[in-house]
PDB file of C-alpha atoms in Angstrom:
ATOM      1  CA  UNK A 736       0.000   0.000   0.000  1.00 61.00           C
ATOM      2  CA  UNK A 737       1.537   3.320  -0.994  1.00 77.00           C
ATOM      3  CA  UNK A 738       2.296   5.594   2.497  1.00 89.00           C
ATOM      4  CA  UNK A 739      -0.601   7.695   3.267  1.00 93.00           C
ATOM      5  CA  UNK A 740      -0.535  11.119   5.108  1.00 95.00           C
ATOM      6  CA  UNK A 741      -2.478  10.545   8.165  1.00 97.00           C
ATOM      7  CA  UNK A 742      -3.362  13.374  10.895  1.00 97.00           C
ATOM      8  CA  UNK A 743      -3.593  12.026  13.855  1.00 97.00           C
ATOM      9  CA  UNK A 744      -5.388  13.794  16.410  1.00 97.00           C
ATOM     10  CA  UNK A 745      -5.354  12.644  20.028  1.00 96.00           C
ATOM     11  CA  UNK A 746      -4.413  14.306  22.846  1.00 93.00           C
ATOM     12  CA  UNK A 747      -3.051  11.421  25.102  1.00 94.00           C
ATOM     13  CA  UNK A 748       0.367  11.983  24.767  1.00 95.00           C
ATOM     14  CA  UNK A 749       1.219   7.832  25.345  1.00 94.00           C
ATOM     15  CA  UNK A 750      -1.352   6.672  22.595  1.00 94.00           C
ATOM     16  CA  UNK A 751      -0.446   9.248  19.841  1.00 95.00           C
ATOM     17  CA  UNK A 752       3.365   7.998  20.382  1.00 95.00           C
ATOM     18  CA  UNK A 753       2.416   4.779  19.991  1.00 95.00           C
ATOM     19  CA  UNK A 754       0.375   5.025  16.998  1.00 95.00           C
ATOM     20  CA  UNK A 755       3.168   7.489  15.204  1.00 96.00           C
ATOM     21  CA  UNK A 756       5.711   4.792  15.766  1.00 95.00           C
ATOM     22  CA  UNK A 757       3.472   2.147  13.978  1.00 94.00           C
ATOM     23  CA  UNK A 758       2.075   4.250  11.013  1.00 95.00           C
ATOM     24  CA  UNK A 759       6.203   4.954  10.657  1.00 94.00           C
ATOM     25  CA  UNK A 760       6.914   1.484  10.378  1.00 94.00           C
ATOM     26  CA  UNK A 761       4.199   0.285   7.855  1.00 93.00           C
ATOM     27  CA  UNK A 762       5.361   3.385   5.268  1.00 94.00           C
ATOM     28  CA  UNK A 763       3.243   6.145   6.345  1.00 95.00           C
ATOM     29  CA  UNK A 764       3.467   9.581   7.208  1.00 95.00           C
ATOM     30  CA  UNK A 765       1.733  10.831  10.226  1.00 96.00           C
ATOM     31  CA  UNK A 766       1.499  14.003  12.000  1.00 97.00           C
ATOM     32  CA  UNK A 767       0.003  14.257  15.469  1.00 97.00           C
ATOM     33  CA  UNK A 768      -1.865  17.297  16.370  1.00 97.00           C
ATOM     34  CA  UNK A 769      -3.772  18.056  20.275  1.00 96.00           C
ATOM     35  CA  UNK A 770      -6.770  19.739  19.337  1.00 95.00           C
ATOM     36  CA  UNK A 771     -10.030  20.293  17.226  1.00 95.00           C
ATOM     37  CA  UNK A 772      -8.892  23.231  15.862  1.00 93.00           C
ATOM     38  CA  UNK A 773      -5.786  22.325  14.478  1.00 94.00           C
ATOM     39  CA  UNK A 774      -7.593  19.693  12.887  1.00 95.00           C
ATOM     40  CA  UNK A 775      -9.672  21.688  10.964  1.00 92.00           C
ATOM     41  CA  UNK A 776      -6.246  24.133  10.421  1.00 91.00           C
ATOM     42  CA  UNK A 777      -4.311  21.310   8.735  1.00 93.00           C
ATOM     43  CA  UNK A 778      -6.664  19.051   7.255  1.00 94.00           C
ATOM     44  CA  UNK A 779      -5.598  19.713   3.541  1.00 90.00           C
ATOM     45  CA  UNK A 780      -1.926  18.585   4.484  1.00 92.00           C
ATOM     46  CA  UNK A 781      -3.315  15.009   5.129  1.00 95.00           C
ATOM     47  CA  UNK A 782      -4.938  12.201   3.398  1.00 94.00           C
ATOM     48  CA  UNK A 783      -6.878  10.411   5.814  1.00 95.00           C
ATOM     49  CA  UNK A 784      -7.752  11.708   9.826  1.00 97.00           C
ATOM     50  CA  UNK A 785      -7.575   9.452  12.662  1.00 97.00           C
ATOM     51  CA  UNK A 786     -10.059  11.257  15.091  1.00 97.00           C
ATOM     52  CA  UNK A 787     -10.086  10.451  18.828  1.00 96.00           C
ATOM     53  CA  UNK A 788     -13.556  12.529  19.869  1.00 95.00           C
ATOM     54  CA  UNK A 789     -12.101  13.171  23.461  1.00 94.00           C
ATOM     55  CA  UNK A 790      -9.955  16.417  22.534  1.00 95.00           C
ATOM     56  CA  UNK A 791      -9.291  19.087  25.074  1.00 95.00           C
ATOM     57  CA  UNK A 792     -10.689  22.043  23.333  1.00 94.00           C
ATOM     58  CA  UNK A 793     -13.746  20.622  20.989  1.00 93.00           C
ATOM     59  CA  UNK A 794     -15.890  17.781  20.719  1.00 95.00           C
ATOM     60  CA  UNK A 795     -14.519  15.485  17.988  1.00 94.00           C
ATOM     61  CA  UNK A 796     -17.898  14.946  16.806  1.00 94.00           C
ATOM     62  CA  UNK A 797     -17.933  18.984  16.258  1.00 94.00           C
ATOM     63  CA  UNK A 798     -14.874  18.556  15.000  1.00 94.00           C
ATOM     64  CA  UNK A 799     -16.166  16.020  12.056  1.00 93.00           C
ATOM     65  CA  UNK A 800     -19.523  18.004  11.574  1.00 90.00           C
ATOM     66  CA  UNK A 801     -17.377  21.086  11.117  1.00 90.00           C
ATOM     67  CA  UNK A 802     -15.267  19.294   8.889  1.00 91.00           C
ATOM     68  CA  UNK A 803     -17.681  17.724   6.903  1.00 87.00           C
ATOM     69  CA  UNK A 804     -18.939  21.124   5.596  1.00 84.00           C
ATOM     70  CA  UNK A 805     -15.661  21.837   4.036  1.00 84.00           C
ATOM     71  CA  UNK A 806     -14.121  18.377   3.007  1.00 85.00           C
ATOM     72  CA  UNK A 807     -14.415  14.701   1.811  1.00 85.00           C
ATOM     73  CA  UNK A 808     -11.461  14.108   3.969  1.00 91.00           C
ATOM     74  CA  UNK A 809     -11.304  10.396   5.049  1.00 92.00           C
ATOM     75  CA  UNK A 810     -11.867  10.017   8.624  1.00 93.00           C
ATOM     76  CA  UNK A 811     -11.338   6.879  11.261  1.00 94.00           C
ATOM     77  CA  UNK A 812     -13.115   7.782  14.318  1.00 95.00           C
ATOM     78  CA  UNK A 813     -10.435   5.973  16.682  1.00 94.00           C
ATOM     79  CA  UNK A 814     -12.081   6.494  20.879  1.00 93.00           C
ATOM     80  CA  UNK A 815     -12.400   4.926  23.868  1.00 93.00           C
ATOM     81  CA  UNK A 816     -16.164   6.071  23.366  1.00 92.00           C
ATOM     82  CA  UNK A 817     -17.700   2.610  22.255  1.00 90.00           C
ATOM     83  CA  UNK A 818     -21.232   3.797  22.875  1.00 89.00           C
ATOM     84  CA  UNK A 819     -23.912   3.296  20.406  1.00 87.00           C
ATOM     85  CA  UNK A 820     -25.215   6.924  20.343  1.00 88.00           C
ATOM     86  CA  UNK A 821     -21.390   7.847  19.965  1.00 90.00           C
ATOM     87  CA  UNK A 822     -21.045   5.543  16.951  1.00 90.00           C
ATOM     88  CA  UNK A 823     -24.136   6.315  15.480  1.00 87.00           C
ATOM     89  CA  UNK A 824     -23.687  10.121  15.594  1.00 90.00           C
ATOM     90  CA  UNK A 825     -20.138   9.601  14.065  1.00 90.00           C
ATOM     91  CA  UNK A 826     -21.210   7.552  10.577  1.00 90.00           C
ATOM     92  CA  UNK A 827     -23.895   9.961  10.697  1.00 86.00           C
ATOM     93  CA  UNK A 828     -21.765  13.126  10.845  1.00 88.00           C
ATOM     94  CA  UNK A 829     -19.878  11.437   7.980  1.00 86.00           C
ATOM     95  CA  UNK A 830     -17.258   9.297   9.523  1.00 91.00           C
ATOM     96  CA  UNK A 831     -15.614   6.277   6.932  1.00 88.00           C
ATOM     97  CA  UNK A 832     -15.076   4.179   9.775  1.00 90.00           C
ATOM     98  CA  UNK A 833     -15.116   3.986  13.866  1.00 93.00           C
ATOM     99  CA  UNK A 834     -13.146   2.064  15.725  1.00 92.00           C
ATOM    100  CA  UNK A 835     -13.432   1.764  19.901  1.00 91.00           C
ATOM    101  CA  UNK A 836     -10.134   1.383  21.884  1.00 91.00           C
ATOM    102  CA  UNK A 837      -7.990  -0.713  22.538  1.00 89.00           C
ATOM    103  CA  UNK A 838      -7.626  -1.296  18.990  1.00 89.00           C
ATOM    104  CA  UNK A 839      -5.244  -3.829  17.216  1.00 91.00           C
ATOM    105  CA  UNK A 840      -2.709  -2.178  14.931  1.00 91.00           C
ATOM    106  CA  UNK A 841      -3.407  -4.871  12.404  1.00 91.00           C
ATOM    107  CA  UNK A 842      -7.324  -4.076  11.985  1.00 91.00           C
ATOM    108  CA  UNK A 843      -6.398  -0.131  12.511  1.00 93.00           C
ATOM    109  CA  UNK A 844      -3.611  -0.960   9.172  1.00 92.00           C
ATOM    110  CA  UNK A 845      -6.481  -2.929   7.442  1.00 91.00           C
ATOM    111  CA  UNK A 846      -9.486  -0.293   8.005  1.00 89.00           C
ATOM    112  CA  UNK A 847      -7.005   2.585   7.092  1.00 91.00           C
ATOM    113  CA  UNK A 848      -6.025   0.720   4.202  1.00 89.00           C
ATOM    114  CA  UNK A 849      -9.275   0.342   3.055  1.00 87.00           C
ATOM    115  CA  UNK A 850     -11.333   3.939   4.080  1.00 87.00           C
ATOM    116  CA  UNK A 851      -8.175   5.123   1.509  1.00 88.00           C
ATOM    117  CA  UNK A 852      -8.945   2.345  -0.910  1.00 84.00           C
ATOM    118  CA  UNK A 853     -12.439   3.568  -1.021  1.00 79.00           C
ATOM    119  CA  UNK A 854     -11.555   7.177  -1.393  1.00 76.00           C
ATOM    120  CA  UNK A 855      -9.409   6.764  -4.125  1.00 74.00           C
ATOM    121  CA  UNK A 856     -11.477   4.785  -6.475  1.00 64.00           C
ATOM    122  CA  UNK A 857     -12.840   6.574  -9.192  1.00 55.00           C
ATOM    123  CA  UNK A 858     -16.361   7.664  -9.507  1.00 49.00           C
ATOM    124  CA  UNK A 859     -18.320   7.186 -13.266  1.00 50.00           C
ATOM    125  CA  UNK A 860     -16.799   9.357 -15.955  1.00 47.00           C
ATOM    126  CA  UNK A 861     -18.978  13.154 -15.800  1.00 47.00           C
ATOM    127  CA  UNK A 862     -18.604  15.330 -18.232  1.00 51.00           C
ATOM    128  CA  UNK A 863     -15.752  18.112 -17.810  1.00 53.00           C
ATOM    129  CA  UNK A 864     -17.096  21.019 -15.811  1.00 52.00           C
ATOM    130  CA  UNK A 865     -17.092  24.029 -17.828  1.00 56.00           C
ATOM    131  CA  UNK A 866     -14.322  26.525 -17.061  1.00 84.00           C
ATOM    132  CA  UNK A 867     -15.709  29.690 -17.996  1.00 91.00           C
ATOM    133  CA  UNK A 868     -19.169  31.369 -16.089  1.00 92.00           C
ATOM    134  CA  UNK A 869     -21.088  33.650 -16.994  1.00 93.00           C
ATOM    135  CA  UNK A 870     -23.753  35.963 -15.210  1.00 93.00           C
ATOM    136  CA  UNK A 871     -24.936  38.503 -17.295  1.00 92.00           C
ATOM    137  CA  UNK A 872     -22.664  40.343 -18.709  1.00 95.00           C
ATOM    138  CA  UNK A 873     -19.933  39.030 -16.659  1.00 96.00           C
ATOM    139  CA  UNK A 874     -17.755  36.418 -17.578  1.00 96.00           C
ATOM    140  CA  UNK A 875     -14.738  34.390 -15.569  1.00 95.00           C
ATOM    141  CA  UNK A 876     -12.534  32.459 -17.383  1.00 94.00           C
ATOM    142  CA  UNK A 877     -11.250  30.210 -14.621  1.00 91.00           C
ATOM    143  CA  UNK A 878      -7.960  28.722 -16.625  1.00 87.00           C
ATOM    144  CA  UNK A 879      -6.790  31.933 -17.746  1.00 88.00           C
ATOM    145  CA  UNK A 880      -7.894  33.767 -14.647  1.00 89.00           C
ATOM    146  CA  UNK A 881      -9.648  36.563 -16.442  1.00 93.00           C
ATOM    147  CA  UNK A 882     -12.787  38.287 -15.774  1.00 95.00           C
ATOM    148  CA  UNK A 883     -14.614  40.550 -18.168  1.00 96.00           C
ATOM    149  CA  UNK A 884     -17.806  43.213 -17.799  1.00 96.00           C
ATOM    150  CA  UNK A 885     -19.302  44.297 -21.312  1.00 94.00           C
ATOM    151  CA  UNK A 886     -16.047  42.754 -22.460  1.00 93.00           C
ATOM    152  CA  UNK A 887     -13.572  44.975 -20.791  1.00 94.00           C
ATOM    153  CA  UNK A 888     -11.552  43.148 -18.666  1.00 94.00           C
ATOM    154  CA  UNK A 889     -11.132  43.986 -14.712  1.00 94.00           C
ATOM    155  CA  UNK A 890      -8.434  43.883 -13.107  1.00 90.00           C
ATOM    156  CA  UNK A 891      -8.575  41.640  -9.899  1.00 88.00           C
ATOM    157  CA  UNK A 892      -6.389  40.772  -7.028  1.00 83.00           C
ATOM    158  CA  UNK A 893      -5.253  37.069  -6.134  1.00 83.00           C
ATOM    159  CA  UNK A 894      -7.428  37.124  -3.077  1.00 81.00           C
ATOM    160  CA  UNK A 895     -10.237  38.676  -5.458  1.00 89.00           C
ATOM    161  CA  UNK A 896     -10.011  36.121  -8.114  1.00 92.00           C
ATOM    162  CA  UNK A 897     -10.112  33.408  -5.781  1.00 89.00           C
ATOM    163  CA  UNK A 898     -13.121  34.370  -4.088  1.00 92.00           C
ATOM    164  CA  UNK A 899     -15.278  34.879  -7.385  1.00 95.00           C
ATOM    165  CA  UNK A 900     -13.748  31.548  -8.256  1.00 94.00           C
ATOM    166  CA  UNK A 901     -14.448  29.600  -5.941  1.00 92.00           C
ATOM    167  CA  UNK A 902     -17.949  31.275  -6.687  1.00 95.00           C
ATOM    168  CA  UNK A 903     -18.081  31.302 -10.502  1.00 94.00           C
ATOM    169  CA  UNK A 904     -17.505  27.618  -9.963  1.00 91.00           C
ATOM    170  CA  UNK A 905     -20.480  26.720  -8.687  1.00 90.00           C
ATOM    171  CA  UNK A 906     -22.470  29.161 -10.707  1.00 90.00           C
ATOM    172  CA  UNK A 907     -25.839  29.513  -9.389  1.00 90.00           C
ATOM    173  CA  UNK A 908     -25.469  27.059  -6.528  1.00 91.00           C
ATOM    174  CA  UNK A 909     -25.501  28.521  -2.930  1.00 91.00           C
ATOM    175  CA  UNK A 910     -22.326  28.088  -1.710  1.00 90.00           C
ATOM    176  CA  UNK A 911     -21.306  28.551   2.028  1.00 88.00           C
ATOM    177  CA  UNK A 912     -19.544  31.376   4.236  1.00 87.00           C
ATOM    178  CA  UNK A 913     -17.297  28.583   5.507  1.00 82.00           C
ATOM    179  CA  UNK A 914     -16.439  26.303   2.172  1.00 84.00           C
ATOM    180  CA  UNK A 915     -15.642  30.153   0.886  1.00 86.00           C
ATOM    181  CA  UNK A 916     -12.830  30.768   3.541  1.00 82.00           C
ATOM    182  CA  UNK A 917     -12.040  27.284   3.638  1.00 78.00           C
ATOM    183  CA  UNK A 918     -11.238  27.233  -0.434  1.00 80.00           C
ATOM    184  CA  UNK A 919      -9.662  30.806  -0.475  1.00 79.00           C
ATOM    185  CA  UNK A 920      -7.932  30.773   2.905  1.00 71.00           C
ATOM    186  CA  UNK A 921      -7.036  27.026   3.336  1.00 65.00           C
ATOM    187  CA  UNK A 922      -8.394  26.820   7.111  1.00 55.00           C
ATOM    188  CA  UNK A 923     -11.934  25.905   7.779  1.00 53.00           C
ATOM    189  CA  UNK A 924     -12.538  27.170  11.580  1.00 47.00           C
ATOM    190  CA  UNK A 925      -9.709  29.806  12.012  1.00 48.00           C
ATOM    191  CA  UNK A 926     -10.327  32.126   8.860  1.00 48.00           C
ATOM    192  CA  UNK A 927     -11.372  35.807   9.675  1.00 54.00           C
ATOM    193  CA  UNK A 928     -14.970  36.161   8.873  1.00 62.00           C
ATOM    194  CA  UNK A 929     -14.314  40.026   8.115  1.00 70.00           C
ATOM    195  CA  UNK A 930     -11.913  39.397   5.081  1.00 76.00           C
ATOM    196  CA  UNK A 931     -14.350  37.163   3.156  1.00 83.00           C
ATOM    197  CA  UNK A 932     -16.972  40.271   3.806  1.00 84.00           C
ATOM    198  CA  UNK A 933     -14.133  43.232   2.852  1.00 82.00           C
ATOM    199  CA  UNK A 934     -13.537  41.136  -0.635  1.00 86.00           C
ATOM    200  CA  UNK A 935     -16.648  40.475  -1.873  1.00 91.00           C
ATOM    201  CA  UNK A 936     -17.570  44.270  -0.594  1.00 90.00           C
ATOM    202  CA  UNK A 937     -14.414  45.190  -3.313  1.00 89.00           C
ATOM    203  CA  UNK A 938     -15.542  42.465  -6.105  1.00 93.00           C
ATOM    204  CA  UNK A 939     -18.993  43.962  -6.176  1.00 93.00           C
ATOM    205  CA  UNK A 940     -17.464  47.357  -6.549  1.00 92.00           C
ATOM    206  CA  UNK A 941     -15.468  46.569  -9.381  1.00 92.00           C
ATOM    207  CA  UNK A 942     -17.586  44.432 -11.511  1.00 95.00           C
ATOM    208  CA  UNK A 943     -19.960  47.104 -10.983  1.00 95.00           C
ATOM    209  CA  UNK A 944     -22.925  44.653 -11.070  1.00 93.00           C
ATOM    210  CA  UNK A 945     -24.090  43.604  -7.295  1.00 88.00           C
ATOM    211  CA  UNK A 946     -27.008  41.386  -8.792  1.00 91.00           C
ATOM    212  CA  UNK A 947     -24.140  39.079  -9.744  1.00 94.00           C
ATOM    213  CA  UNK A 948     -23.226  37.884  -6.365  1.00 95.00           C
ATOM    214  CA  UNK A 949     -26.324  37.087  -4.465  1.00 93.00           C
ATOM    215  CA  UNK A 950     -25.856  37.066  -0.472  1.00 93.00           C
ATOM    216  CA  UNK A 951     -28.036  33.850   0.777  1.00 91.00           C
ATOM    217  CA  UNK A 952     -28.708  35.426   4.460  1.00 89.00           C
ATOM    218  CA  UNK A 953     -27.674  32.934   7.145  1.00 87.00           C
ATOM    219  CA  UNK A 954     -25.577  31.205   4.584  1.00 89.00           C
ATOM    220  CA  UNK A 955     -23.508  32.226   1.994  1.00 91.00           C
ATOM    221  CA  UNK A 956     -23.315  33.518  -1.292  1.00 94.00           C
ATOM    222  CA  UNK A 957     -24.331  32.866  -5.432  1.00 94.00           C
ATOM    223  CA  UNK A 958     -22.890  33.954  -8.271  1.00 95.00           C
ATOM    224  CA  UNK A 959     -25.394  34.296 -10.752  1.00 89.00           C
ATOM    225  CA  UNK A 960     -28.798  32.009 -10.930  1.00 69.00           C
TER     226      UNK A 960
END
């Protein structure tokens, strides 16, 4: 099996060593992190999350909801907490697997192995998303990063771009506060609410056409539809 980046959260400072010594010796590349929030701080660095729910700061089934809203990450719920409301809430909030402690390294190896397996197989061929939206008269050509108005071209920052990107997209599907900073700032708890707000305040100004990004209250935002 080819090494896999695993993030490892778990605060018990015995277990975690254990468990970073093993995923080193089968050929895989862990990193061990404390608490909920640098899980969802680091979560694009890894492929697969091993998730103890007992973490000092948040709730690791908070932790996987709030994850969940911002990534397909693969996650193995490993926990002492062998309850059935516990495991039931956790494949529910969208965990791949959950495991109770004590666990044997062997079925740990195996279920990793496959919640990675799974994740990696390719879904039915789709047909290729377009790359350029349009709203009006306002078009984004996502590969060449280039957005026109009337066909004079605006000039956008980085930060800009990716924001009515990560937008244009998804044209005319409602897309969230929190995928928005996740996508554009690469963290999905610790991103500053008031920079997604002071960049689409400057995109509507310069594309001069408000109707073109809708604000879904209590949500998030559309471009176009």
């Amino acid at each position: 099996m080819a090494s896999v980046r695993v993030l490892l959260a778990e605060d018990d400072d015995g277990v975690a060593g254990a468990l970073t010594e093993a995923l080193y010796e089968h050929g895989h590349l862990p990193t061990r992190v404390r608490r909920g929030e640098d899980v969802l701080a680091r979560h694009r660095q890894a492929d697969l999350l091993l998730l103890d729910l007992g973490l000092p700061d948040l709730d690791g089934l908070e932790v996987l909801r709030k994850l969940r809203a911002v990534s397909g990450l693969p996650v193995v719920v490993l926990t002492a907490r062998g309850d059935e409301r516990s495991v039931v809430r956790g494949l529910r909030l969208g965990a791949d697997d959950y495991l109770v402690k004590p666990v044997r390294l062997a079925e740990l190896l195996a279920r990793i192995e496959a919640v990675t397996r799974r994740a990696a197989t390719p879904t039915a061929p789709t047909a290729a998303a377009p790359r350029t939206a349009r709203a009006g008269d306002v078009e984004v050509d996502l590969d060449a990063r280039r957005v026109t108005v009337g066909g004079a071209e605006v000039r956008l920052t980085t930060k800009e771009f990716a924001v009515l990107a990560a937008l244009a997209g998804r044209a005319g599907t409602a897309v969230s506060r929190q995928q928005l900073m996740d996508e554009v700032w690469g963290d999905a708890y610790l991103a500053v609410s008031r920079s997604l707000d002071v960049h689409l305040t400057q995109l509507r100004a310069k594309l001069g056409r408000p109707e073109v990004l809708t604000t879904i209250r209590g949500f998030g935002y559309r471009f176009g539809g």
